[in-house]
Tab-separated table of C-alpha atoms in Angstrom:
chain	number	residue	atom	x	y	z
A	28	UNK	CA	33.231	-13.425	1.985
A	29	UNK	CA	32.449	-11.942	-1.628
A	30	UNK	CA	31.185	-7.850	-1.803
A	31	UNK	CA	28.707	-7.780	-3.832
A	32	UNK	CA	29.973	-6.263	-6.950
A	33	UNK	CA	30.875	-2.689	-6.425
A	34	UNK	CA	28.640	-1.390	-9.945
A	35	UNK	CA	24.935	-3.330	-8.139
A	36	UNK	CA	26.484	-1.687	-4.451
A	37	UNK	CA	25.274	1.691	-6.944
A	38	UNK	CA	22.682	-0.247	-9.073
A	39	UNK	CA	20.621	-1.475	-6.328
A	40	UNK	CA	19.831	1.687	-5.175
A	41	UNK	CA	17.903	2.568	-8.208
A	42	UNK	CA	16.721	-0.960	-9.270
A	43	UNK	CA	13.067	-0.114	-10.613
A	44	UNK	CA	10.547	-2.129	-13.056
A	45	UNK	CA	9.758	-5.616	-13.242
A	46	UNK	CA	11.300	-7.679	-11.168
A	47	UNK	CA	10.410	-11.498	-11.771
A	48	UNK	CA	9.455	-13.743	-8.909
A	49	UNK	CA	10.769	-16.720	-10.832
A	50	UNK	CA	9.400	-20.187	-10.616
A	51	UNK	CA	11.713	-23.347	-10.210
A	52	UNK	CA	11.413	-25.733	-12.524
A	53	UNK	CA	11.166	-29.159	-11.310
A	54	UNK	CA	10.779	-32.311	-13.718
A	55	UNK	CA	7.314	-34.153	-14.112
A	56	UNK	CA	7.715	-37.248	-12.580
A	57	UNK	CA	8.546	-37.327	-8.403
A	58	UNK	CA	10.246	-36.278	-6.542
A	59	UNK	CA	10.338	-33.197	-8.809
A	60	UNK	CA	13.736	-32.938	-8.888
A	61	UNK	CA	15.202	-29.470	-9.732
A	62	UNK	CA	15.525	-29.231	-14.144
A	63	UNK	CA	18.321	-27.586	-13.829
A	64	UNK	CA	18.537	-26.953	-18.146
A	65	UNK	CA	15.140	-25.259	-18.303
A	66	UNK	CA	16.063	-22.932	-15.191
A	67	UNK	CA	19.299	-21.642	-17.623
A	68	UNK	CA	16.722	-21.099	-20.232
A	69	UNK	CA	14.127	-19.305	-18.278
A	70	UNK	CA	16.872	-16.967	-16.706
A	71	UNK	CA	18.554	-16.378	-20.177
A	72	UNK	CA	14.574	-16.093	-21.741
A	73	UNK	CA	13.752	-13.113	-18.847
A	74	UNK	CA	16.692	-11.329	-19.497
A	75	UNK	CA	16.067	-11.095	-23.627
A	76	UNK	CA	12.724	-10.165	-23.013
A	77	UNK	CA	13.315	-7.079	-21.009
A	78	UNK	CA	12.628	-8.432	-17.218
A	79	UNK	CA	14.514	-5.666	-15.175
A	80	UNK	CA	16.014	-8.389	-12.277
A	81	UNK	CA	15.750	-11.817	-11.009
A	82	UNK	CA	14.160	-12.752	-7.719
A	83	UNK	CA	14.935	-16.302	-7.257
A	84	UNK	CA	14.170	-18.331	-4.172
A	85	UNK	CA	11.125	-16.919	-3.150
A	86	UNK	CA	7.524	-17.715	-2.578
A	87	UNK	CA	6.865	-18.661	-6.177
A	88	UNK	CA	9.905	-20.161	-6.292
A	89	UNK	CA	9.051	-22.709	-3.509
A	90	UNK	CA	11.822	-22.367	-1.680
A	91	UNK	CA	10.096	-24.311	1.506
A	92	UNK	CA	10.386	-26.948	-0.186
A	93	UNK	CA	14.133	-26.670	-1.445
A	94	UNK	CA	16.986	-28.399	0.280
A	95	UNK	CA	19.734	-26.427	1.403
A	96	UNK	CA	21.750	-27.847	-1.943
A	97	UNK	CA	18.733	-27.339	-4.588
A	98	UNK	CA	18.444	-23.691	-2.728
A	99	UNK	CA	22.090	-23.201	-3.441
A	100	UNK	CA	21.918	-24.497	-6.924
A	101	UNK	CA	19.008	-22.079	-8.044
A	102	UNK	CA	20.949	-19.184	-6.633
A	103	UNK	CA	23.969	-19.888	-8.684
A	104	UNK	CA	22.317	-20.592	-11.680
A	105	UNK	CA	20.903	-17.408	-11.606
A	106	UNK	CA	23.913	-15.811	-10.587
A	107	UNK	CA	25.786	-17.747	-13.299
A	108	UNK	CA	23.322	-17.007	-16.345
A	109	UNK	CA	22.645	-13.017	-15.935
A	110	UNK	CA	26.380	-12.980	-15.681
A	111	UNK	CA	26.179	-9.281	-14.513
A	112	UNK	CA	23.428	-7.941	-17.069
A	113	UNK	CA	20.589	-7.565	-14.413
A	114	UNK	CA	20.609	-7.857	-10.779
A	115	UNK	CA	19.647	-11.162	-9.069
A	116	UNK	CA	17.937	-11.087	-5.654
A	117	UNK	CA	17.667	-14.261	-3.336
A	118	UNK	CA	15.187	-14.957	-1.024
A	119	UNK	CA	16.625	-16.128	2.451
A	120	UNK	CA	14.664	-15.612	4.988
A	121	UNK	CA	13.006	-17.846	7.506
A	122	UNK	CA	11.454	-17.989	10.798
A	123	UNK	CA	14.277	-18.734	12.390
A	124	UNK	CA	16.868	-15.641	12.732
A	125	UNK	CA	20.196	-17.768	12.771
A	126	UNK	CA	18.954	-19.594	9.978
A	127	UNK	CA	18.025	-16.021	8.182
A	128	UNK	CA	21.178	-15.002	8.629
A	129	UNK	CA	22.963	-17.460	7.264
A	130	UNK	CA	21.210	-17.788	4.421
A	131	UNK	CA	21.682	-14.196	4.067
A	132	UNK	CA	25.575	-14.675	4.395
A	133	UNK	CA	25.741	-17.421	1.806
A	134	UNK	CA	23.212	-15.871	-0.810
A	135	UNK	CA	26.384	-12.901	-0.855
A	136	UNK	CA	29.300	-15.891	-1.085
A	137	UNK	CA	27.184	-17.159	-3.829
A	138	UNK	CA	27.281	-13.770	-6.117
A	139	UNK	CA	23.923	-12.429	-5.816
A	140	UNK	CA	23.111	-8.971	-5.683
A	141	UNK	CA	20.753	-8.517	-2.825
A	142	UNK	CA	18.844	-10.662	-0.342
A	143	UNK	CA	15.115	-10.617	0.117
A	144	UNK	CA	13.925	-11.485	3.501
A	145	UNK	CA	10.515	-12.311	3.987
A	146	UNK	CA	9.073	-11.372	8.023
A	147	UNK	CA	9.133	-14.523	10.168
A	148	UNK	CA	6.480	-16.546	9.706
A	149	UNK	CA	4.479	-18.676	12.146
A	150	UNK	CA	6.563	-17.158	15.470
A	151	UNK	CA	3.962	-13.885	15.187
A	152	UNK	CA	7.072	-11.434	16.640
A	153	UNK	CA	6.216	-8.139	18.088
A	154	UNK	CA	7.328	-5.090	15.894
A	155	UNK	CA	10.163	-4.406	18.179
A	156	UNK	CA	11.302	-8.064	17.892
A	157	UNK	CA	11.156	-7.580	13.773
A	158	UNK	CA	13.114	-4.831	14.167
A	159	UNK	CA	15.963	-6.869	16.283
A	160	UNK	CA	15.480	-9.837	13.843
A	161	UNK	CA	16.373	-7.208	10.550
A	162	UNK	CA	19.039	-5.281	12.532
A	163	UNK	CA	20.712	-8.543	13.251
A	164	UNK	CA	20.848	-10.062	9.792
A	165	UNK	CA	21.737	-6.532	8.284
A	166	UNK	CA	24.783	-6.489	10.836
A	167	UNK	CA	26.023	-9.824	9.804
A	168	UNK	CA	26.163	-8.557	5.874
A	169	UNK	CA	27.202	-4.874	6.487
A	170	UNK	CA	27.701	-4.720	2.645
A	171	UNK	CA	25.124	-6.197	1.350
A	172	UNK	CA	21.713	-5.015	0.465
A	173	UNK	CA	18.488	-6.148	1.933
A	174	UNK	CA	15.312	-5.964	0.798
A	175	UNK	CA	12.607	-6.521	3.686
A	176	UNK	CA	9.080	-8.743	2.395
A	177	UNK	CA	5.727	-7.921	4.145
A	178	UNK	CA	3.299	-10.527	2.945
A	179	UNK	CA	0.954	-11.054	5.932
A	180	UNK	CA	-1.673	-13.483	4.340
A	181	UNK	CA	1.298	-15.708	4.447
A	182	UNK	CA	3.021	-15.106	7.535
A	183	UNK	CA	0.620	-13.833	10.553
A	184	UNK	CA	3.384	-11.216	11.034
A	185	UNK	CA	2.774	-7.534	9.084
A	186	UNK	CA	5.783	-5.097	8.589
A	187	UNK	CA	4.261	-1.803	9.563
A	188	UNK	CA	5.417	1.320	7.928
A	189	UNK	CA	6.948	2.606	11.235
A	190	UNK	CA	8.967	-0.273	11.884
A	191	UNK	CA	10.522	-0.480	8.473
A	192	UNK	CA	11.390	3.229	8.496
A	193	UNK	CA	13.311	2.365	11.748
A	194	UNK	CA	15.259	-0.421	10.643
A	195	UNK	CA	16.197	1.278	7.775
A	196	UNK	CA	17.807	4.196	9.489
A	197	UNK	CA	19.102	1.647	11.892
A	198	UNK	CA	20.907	-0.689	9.211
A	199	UNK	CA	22.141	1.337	6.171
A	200	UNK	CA	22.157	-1.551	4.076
A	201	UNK	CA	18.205	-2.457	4.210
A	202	UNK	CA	17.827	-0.428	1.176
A	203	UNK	CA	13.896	-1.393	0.291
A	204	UNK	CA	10.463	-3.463	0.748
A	205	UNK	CA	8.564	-5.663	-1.225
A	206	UNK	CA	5.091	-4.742	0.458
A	207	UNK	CA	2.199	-7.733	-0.212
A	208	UNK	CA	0.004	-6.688	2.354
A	209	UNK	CA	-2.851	-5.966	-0.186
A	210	UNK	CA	-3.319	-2.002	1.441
A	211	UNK	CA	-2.364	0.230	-0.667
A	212	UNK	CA	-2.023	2.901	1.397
A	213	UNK	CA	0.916	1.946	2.593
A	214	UNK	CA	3.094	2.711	-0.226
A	215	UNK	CA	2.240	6.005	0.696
A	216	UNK	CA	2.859	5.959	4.580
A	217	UNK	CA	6.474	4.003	3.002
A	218	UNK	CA	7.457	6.841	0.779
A	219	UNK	CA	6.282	9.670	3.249
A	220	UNK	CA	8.365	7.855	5.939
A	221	UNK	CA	11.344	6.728	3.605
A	222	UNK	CA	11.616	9.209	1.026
A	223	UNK	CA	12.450	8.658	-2.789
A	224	UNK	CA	15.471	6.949	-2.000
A	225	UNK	CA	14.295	3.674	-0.406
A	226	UNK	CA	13.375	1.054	-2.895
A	227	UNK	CA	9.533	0.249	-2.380
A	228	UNK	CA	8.538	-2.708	-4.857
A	229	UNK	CA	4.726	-3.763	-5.058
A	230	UNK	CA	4.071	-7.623	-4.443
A	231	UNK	CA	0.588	-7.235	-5.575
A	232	UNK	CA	0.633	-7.661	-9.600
A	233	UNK	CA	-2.960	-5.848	-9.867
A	234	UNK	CA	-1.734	-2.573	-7.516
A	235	UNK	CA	1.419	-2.164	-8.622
A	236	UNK	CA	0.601	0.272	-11.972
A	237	UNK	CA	-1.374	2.679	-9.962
A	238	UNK	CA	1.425	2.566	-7.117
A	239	UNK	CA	4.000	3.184	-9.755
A	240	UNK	CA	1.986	6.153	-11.569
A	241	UNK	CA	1.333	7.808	-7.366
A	242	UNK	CA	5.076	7.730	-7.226
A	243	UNK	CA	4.365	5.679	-4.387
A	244	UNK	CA	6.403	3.000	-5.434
A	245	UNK	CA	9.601	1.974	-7.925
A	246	UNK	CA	8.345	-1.193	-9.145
A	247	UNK	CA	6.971	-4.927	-8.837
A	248	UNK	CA	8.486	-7.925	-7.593
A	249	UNK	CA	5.692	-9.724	-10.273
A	250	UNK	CA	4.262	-13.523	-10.538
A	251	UNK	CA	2.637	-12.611	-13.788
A	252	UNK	CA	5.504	-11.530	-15.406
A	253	UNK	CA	6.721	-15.069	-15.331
A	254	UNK	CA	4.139	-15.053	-18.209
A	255	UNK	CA	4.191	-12.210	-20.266
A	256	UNK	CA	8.012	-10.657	-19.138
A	257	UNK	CA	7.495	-7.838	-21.893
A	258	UNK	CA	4.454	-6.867	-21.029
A	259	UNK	CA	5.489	-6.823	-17.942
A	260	UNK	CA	8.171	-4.739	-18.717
A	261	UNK	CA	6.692	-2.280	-21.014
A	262	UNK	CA	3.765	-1.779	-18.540
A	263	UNK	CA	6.511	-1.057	-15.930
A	264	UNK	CA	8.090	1.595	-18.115
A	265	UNK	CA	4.763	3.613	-19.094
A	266	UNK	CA	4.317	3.835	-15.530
A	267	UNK	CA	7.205	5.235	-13.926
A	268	UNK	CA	7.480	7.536	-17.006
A	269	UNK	CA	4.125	8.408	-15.560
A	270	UNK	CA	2.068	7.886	-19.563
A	271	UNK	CA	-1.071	6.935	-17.455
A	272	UNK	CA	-3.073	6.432	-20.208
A	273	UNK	CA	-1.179	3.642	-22.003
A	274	UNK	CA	0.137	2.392	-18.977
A	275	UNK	CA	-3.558	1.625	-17.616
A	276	UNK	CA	-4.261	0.103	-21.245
A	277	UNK	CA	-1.680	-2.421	-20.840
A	278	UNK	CA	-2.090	-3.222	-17.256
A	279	UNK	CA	-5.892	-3.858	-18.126
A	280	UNK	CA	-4.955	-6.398	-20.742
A	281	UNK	CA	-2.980	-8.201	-17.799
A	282	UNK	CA	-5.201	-7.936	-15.357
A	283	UNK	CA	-7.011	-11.078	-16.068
A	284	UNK	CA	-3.343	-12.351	-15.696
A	285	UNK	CA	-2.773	-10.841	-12.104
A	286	UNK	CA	-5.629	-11.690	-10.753
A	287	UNK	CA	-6.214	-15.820	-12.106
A	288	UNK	CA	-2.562	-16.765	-11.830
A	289	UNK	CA	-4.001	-16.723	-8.084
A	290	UNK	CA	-6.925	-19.055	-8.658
A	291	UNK	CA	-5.430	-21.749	-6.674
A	292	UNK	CA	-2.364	-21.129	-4.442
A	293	UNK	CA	1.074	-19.292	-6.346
A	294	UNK	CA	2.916	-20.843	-7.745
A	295	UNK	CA	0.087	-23.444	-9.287
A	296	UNK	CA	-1.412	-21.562	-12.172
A	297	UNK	CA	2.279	-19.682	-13.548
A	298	UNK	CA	3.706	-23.131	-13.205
A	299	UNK	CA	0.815	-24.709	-15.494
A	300	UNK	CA	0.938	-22.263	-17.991
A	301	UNK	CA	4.571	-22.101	-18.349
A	302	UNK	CA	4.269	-25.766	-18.728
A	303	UNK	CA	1.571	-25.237	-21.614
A	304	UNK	CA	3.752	-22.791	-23.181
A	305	UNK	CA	6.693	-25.521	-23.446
A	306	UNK	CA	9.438	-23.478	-21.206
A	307	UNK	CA	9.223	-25.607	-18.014
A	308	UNK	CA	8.339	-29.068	-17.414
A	309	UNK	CA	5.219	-29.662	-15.229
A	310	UNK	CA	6.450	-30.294	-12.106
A	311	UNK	CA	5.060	-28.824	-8.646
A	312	UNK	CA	5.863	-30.040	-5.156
A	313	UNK	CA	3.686	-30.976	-2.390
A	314	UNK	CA	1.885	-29.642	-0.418
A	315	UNK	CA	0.691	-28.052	-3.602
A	316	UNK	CA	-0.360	-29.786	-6.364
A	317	UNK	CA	-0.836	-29.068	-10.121
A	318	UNK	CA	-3.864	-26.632	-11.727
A	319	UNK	CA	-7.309	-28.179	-10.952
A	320	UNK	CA	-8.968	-28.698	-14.829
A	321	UNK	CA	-12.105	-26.247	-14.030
A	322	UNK	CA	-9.289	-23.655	-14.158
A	323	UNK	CA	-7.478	-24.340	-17.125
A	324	UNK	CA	-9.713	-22.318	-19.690
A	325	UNK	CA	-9.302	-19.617	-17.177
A	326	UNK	CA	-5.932	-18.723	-17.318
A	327	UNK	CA	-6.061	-19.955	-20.837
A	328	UNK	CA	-7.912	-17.182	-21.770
A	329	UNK	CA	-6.145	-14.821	-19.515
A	330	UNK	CA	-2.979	-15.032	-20.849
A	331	UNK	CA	-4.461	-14.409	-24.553
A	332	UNK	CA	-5.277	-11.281	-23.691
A	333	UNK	CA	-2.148	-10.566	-21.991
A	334	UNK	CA	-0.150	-11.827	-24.952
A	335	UNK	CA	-2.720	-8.842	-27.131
A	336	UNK	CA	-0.821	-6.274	-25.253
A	337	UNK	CA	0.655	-4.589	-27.921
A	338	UNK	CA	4.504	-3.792	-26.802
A	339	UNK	CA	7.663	-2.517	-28.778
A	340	UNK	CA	10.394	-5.081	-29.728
A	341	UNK	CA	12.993	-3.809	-26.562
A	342	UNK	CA	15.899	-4.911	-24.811
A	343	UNK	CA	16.772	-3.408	-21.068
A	344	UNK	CA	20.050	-1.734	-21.188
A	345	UNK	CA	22.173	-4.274	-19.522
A	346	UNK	CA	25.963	-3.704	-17.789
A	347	UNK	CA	27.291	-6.662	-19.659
A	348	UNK	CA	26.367	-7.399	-23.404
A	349	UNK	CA	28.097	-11.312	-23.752
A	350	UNK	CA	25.627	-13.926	-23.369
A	351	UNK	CA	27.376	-16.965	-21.167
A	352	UNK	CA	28.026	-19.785	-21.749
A	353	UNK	CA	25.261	-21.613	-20.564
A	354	UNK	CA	27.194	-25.089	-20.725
A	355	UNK	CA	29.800	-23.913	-18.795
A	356	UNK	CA	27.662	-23.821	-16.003
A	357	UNK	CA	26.956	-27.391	-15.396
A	358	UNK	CA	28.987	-27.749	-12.247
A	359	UNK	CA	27.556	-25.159	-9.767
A	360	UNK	CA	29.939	-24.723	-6.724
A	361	UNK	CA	27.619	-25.106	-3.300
A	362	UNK	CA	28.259	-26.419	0.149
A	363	UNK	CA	28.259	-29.759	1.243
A	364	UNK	CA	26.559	-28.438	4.959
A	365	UNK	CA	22.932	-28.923	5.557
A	366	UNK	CA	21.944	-30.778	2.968
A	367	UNK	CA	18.699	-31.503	3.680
């Protein structure tokens, strides 16, 4: 089994800013097969315009709907393209805790730098049985860092504050949580529990500046900064730097973006717009189905005042400077197992 690389085992445990929930890109015509091309373009597009590390595999990433193979393939691809310049995070968890572990297991083989498990969905486990479920995946990947997911809108199954400060100091190498439960207050009752050490990332878009400027958390694992990555990025910046004034300016110039790229069920709305924009094709898998018309001025509109934002020309500082080569990655190494 591969380590994850020794510089991340350091980096990861002050990973802050905007961290992209990235869309797949599937081609327009069914069965939506992955577009492998534009995902190499997206990933190399994110990195040049400042987003601070991939999340890949997740909810806006479909990855319910991803065979084991086209779950594989986005991993590597992602893997393959930031080539070590910014961390890449894979989303492997399920409702099933085998499953979640092995997931877990190949998301390290596979070169990523971290593993975000979302809280079993559907099976509505006790808080004691979520703490048994993260203990056992952290055990099977002593060396590789988790990142625990509370969305309970999604799930029927809510992290509480208590029981993620208990798995942490039960498994060293959960080292944060992406909290989506919509209550702000607990970022706060995370940090007073976890300290400044523990990674806490916002998955709410439209909380995550005032989080960052409380100091109650380090970042945002974002939707809308599939649209505006600089922006995203900037905003990010001004807030953990604690400029409350310009951060707030820029955040309310996106806030038409956090809040509409919801209109219909994520991923819909990103995926239309990125379509618009020309960087993915248009294709979305069932059960969801593309952006409804009455919507389409909507986000339209939303993203023109994101794109206002007015936001230096910046690159993040990256561990490795060479671009790949993005040809060279054709032939993605995965398992034959599970393909289905």
């Amino acid at each position: 089994m591969t380590s994850c690389r020794p510089e991340y085992k350091k980096e990861m445990s002050t990973l802050q800013g905007s961290l992209v929930a990235l869309v797949t890109p599937m081609k327009a015509e069914p069965p939506h097969e992955l577009d492998v091309e534009a995902l190499k373009r997206l990933v190399e597009w994110h990195i040049g315009e400042g987003t601070d590390a991939i999340v890949a595999t997740g909810t806006t990433g479909e990855s319910p709907t991803l065979t084991c193979r086209e779950w594989e393939t986005v991993v590597s691809i992602c893997v393959g393209v930031a080539a070590g310049r910014v961390a890449v995070i894979a989303g492997t968890g399920t409702n099933c805790t085998a499953t979640s572990v092995e997931k877990t297991k190949r998301a390290q083989e596979l070169g990523a730098d971290a593993a975000l498990v979302v809280t079993p969905y559907y099976n509505k486990p006790t808080q004691a049985a979520l703490v048994e479920h993260y203990r056992t995946i952290a055990a099977a990947v002593p060396d590789f860092p988790i990142i625990t997911y509370n969305v309970p809108g999604r799930t029927a199954c809510d992290l509480l504050p208590e029981t993620i400060a208990k798995i942490a100091t039960e498994a060293q190498n959960v080292i944060g949580n992406k909290e989506a439960s919509g209550n702000f207050e607990r970022f706060k009752a995370q940090r007073k529990l976890l300290g400044p050490a523990f990674r806490i990332f916002s998955g709410e878009d439209c909380q995550s500046c005032e989080a960052m400027l409380a100091g109650a958390c380090d970042g945002v694992i974002s939707v809308t900064s599939n649209i505006v990555p600089r922006q995203m990025h900037y905003m990010c910046q001004l807030a953990l730097r604690g400029d409350r004034e310009k951060a707030k300016q820029i955040d309310g110039q996106l806030m038409g973006l956090h809040k509409n790229l919801f209109c219909e069920p994520n991923p819909t709305a990103s995926k239309w717009l990125l379509a618009e924009l020309g960087r993915i094709p248009p294709g979305i898998r069932l059960p969801l189905l593309p952006l409804s018309a009455c919507y389409h001025d909507t986000v339209r509109n939303a993203l023109k005042e994101a794109q206002n934002a007015q936001v230096p020309v910046e690159r993040v500082c990256v561990l490795r400077k060479e671009q790949p080569d993005l040809g060279a990655l054709r032939h993605v190494p995965v398992s034959d197992e599970n393909n289905a």
